[in-house]
Coordinates of C-alpha atoms in Angstrom, one line a residue:
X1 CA 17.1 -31.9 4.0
X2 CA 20.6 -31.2 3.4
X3 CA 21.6 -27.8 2.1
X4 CA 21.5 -28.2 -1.3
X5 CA 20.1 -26.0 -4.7
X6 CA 16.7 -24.4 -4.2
X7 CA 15.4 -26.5 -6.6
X8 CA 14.8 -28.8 -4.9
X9 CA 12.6 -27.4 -2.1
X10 CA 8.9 -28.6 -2.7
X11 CA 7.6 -25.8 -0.5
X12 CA 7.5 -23.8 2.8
X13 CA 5.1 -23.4 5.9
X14 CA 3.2 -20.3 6.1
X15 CA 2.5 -20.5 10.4
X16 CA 0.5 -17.3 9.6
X17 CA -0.6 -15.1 12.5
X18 CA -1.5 -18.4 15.0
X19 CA -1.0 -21.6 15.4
X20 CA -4.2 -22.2 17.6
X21 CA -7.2 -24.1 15.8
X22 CA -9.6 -22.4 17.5
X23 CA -8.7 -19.2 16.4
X24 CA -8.3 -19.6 12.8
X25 CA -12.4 -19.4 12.4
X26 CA -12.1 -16.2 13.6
X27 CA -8.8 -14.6 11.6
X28 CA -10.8 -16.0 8.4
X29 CA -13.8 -13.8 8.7
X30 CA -11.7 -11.0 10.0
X31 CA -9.5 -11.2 7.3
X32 CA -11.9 -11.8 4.9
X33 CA -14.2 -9.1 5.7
X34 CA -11.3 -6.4 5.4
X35 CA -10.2 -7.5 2.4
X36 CA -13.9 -7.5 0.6
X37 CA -13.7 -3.9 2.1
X38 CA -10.9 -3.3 0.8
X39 CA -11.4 -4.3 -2.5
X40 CA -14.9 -2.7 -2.9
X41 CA -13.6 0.8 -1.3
X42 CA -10.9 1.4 -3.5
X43 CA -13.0 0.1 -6.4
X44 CA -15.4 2.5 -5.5
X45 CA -12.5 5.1 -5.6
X46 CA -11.4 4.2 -9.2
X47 CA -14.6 4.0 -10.8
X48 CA -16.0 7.6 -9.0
X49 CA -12.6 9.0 -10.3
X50 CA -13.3 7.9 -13.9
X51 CA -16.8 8.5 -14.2
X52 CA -16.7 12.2 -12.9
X53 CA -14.7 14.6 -15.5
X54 CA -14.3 17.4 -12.5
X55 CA -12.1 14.7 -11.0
X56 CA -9.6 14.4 -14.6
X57 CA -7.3 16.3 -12.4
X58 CA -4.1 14.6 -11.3
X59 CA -4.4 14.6 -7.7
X60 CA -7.1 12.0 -8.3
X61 CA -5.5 10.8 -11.3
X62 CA -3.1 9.5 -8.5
X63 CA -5.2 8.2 -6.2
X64 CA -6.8 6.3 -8.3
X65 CA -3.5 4.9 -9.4
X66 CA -2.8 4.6 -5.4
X67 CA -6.3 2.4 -5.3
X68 CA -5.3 0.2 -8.2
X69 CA -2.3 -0.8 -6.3
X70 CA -3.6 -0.9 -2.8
X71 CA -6.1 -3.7 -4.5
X72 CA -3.3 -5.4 -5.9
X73 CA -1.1 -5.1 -2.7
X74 CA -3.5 -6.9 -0.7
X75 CA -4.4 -9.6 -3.4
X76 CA -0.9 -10.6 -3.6
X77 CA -0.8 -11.8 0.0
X78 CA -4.8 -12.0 1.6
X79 CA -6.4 -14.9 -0.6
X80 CA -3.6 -16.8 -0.3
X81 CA -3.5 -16.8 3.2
X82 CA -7.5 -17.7 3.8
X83 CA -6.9 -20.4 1.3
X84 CA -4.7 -22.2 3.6
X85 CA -7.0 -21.1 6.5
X86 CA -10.1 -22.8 4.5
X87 CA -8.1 -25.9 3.4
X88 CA -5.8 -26.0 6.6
X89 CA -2.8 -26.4 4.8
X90 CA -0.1 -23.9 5.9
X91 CA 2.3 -24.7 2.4
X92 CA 3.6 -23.0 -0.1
X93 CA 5.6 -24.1 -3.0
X94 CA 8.9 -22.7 -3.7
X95 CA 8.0 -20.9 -7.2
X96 CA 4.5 -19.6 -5.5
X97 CA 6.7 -18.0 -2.9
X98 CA 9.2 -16.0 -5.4
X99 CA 6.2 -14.9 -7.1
X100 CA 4.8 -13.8 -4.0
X101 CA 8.0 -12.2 -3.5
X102 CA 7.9 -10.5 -6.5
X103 CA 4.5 -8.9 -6.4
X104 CA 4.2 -8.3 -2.8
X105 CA 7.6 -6.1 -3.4
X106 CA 6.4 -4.3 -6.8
X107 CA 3.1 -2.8 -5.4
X108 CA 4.9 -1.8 -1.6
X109 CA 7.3 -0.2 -3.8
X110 CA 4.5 1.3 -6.2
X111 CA 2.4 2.5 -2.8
X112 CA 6.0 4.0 -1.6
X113 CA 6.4 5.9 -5.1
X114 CA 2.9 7.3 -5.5
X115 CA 2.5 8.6 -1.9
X116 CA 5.8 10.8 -2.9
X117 CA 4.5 11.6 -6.2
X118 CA 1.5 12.7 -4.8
X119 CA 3.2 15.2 -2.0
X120 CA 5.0 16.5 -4.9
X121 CA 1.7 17.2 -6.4
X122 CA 0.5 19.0 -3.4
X123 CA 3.5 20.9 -3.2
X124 CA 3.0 22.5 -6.9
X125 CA -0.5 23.4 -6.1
X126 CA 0.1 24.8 -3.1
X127 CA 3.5 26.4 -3.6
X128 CA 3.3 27.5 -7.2
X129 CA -0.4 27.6 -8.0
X130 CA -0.1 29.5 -11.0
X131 CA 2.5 27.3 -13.0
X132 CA 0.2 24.0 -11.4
X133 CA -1.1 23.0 -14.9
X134 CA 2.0 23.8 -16.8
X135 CA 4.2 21.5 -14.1
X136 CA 1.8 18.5 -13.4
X137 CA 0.9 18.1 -17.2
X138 CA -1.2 14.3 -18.4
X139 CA 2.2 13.9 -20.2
X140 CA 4.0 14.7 -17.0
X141 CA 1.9 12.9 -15.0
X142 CA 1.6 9.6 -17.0
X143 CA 5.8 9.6 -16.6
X144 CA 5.6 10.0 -13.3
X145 CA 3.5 7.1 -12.7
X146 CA 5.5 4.9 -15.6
X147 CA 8.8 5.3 -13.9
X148 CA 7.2 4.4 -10.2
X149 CA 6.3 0.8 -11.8
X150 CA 9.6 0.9 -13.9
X151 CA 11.9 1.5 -10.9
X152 CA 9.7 -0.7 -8.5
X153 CA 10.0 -3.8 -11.3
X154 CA 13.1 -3.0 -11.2
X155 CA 13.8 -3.7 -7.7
X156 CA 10.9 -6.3 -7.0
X157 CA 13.2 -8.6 -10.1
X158 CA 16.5 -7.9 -8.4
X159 CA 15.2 -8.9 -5.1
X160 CA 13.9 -11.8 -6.3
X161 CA 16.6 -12.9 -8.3
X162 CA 19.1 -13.1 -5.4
X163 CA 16.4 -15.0 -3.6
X164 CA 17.1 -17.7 -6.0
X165 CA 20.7 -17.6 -5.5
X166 CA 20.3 -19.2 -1.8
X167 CA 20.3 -22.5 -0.8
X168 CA 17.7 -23.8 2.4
X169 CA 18.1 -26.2 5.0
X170 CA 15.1 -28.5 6.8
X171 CA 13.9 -26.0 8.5
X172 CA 11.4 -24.3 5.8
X173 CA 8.9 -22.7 8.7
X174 CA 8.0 -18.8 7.9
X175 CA 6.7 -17.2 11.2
X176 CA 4.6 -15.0 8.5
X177 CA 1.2 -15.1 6.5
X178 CA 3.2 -14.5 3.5
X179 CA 6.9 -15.2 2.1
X180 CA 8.4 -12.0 3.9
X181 CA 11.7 -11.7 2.2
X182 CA 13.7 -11.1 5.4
X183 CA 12.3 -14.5 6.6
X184 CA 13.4 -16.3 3.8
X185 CA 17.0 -14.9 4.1
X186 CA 17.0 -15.7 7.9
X187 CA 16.4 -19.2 6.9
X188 CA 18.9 -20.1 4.3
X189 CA 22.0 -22.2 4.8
X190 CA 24.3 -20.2 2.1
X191 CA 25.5 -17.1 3.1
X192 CA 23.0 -14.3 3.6
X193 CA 25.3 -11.2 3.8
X194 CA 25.1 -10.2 -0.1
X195 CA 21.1 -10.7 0.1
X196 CA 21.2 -8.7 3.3
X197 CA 23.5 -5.4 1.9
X198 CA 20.8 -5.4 -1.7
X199 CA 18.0 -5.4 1.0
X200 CA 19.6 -2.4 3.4
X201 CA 20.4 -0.6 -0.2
X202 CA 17.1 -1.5 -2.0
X203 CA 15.5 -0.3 1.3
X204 CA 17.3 2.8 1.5
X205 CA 16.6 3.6 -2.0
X206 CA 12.5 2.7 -2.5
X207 CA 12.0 3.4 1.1
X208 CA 14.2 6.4 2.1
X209 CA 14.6 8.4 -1.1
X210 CA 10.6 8.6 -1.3
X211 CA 10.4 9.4 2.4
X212 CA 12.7 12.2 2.0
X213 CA 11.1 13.8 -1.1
X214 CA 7.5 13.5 1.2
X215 CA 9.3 15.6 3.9
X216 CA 11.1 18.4 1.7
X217 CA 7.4 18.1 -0.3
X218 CA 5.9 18.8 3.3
X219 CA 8.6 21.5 4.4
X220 CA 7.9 23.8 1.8
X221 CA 4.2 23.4 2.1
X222 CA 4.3 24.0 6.3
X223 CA 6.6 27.1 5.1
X224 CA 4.2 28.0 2.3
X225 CA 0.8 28.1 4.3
X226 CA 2.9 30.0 7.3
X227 CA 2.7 32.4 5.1
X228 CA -0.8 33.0 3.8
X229 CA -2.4 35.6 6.2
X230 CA -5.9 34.5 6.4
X231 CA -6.6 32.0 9.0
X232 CA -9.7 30.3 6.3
X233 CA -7.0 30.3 3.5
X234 CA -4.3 28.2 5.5
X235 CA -7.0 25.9 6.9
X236 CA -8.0 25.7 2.7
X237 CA -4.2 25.1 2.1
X238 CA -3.9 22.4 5.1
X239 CA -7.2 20.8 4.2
X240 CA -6.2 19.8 0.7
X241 CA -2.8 17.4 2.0
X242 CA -4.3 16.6 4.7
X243 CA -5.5 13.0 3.9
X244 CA -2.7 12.4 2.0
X245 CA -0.3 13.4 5.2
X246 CA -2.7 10.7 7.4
X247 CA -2.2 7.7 4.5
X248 CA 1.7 8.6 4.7
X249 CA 2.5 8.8 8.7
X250 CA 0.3 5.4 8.8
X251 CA 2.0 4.0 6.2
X252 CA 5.7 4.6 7.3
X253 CA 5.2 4.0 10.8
X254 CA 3.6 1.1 10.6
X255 CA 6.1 -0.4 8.1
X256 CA 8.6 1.1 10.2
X257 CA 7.1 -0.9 13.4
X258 CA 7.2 -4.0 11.2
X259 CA 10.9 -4.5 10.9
X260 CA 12.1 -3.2 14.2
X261 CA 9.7 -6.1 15.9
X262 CA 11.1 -8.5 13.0
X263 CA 14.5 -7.5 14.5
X264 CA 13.9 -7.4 18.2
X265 CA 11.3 -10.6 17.9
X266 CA 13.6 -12.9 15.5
X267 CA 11.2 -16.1 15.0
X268 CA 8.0 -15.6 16.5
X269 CA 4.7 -13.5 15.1
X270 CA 5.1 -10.3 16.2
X271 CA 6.3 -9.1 13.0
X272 CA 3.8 -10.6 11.3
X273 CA 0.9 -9.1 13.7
X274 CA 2.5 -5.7 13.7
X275 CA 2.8 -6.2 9.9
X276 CA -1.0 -6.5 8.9
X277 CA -1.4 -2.6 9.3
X278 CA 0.6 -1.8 6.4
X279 CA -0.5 -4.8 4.4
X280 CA -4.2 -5.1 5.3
X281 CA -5.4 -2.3 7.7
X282 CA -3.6 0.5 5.2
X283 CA -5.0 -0.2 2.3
X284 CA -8.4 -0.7 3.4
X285 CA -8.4 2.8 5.6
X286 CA -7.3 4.6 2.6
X287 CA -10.8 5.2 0.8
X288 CA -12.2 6.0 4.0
X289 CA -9.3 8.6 4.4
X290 CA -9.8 10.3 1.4
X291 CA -13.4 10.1 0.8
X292 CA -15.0 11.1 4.2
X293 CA -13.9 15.0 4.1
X294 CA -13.3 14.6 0.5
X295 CA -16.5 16.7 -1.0
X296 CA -15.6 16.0 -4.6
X297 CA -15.5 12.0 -4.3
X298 CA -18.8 12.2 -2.1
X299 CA -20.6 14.2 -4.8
X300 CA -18.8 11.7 -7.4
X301 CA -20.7 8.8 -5.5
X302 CA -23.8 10.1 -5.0
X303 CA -23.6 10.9 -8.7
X304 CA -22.6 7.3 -9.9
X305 CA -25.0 5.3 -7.5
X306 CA -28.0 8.3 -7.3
X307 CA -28.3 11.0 -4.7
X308 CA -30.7 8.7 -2.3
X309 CA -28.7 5.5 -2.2
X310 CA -25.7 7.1 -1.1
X311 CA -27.5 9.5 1.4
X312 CA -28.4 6.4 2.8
X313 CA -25.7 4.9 2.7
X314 CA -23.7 8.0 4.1
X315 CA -26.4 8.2 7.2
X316 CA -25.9 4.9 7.9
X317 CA -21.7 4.4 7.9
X318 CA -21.4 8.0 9.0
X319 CA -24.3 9.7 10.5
X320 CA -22.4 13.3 11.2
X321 CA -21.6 13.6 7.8
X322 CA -24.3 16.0 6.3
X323 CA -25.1 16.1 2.7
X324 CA -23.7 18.4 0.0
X325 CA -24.7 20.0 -3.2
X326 CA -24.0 17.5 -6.6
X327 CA -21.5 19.2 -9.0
X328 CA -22.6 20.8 -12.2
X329 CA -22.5 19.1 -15.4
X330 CA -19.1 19.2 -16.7
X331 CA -18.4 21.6 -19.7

């Protein structure tokens, strides 16, 4: 195919995570099986957080909004992936792939957004507890959440925009499970360089900004619980970001593992291996992460589902966990 408009490109090759037949069997039940848990953990999350009024607080209201896009994160790029598994066919058509570009950006910039929003939360509780309720306000808190998903549509529809503006060659293979933008701009025949400096700027701005609000978040709270004097009341202090501090070091890392292998590894899969903890393995820990020492979500599920289903449940997934009184009825 000569270089020519996008138009008309019928579709690209997703090579996925391996070319080998005899191990696709394999990456379809794995695959499957963490996106089912994925799905139904965070679910799980969202409906505790709802039906439980002592959790109307907006830590939780966060996390739930962190579920709902975690779900949404991983459904932009999973099913497709063990459709082409299930019908071995590795395409994807030009429009599908935009869209996946769009989506797949919107909710990584959503997860980016609401992990900072919610370190900013944990730094009002914890370094001005008694203004907590004037500062993190539902009117305050509904903004906060609005303008992550204005800013990240924002972004997701300028990326995607000068996706369009490239022209592609023949070679249409992406050395991914999903239309990774960087890919597509390694394989266009027009000029990349105005694709690649929105990319390095968008980066720097949905990626770096939030990081460096989690860090100053985290700064003030390291210098707030230095100085509480009671050993029980900093481990009380530590206790309550301390889930939110795993999600964020797994999250950023990972990502940031993702495109240093995409740049030392240019056209094989080690980008796209390295990338399925951010994409897949993130959003599927997350419930776990903030459940297991979580006391209020526990007593929230054994509340929604009835105290013996989830003890059993609980005994079986997580045998050291012992069992806790239920909440009171909420005023």
């Amino acid at each position: 195919m000569e270089p020519g408009n996008n138009t008309q490109i019928p579709e690209f090759l997703l090579l996925g995570l391996s070319e080998g037949p005899e191990l696709q069997s394999l990456i379809f039940g794995l695959f499957l099986s963490m996106y089912l848990i994925t799905v139904f953990g965070n679910l799980l999350i969202i409906l505790a957080v709802s039906a439980e009024c002592h959790l109307h607080t907006p830590m939780y209201f966060f996390l739930s909004n962190l579920s709902f896009v975690d779900i949404c994160f991983t459904s932009t790029t999973i099913p497709k992936m063990l459709q082409n598994i299930q019908t071995q066919r590795k395409v994807i058509a030009y429009e599908g792939c935009i869209v996946q570009v769009y989506f797949y950006l919107l909710f990584a910039g959503l997860d980016n957004f609401l992990l900072t929003v919610m370190a900013y939360d944990r730094y009002v509780a914890i370094c001005h507890p008694l203004q907590y309720t004037v500062i993190m306000s539902p009117w305050v808190c509904a903004l906060l959440v609005l303008v992550s998903w204005v800013l990240s549509s924002m972004y997701s529809l300028l990326q995607s925009l000068m996706i369009l503006r490239l022209s592609f060659c023949s070679d249409l293979e992406i050395h991914h499970f999903f239309c990774e933008i960087t890919w597509l701009i390694q394989l266009a025949c027009s000029d990349p360089f105005l694709n690649n400096m929105v990319v390095y700027f968008g980066s720097v701005i949905i990626g770096g900004v939030p990081l460096s609000g989690i860090l100053y978040s985290y700064s003030k709270i390291v210098a707030s619980i230095c100085g509480i004097s009671s050993a029980q009341g900093q481990y009380k202090a530590f206790s309550t970001c301390a889930s939110h501090l795993s999600v964020v070091s797994l999250f950023y890392c990972s990502a940031l593992g993702v495109y240093l292998s995409f740049t030392a590894t240019y056209r094989s899969h080690t980008s796209a291996i390295v990338s399925v903890m951010y994409t897949v393995v993130t959003p599927m820990l997350n419930p776990f992460i903030y459940s297991l020492r979580n006391k209020d979500i526990k007593r929230a599920l054994k509340r929604l589902f009835g105290k013996e289903t989830f003890r059993k449940a609980s005994m079986l997934l997580f045998p050291y966990i012992s069992s806790s009184p239920p909440l009171s009825p909420c005023p």
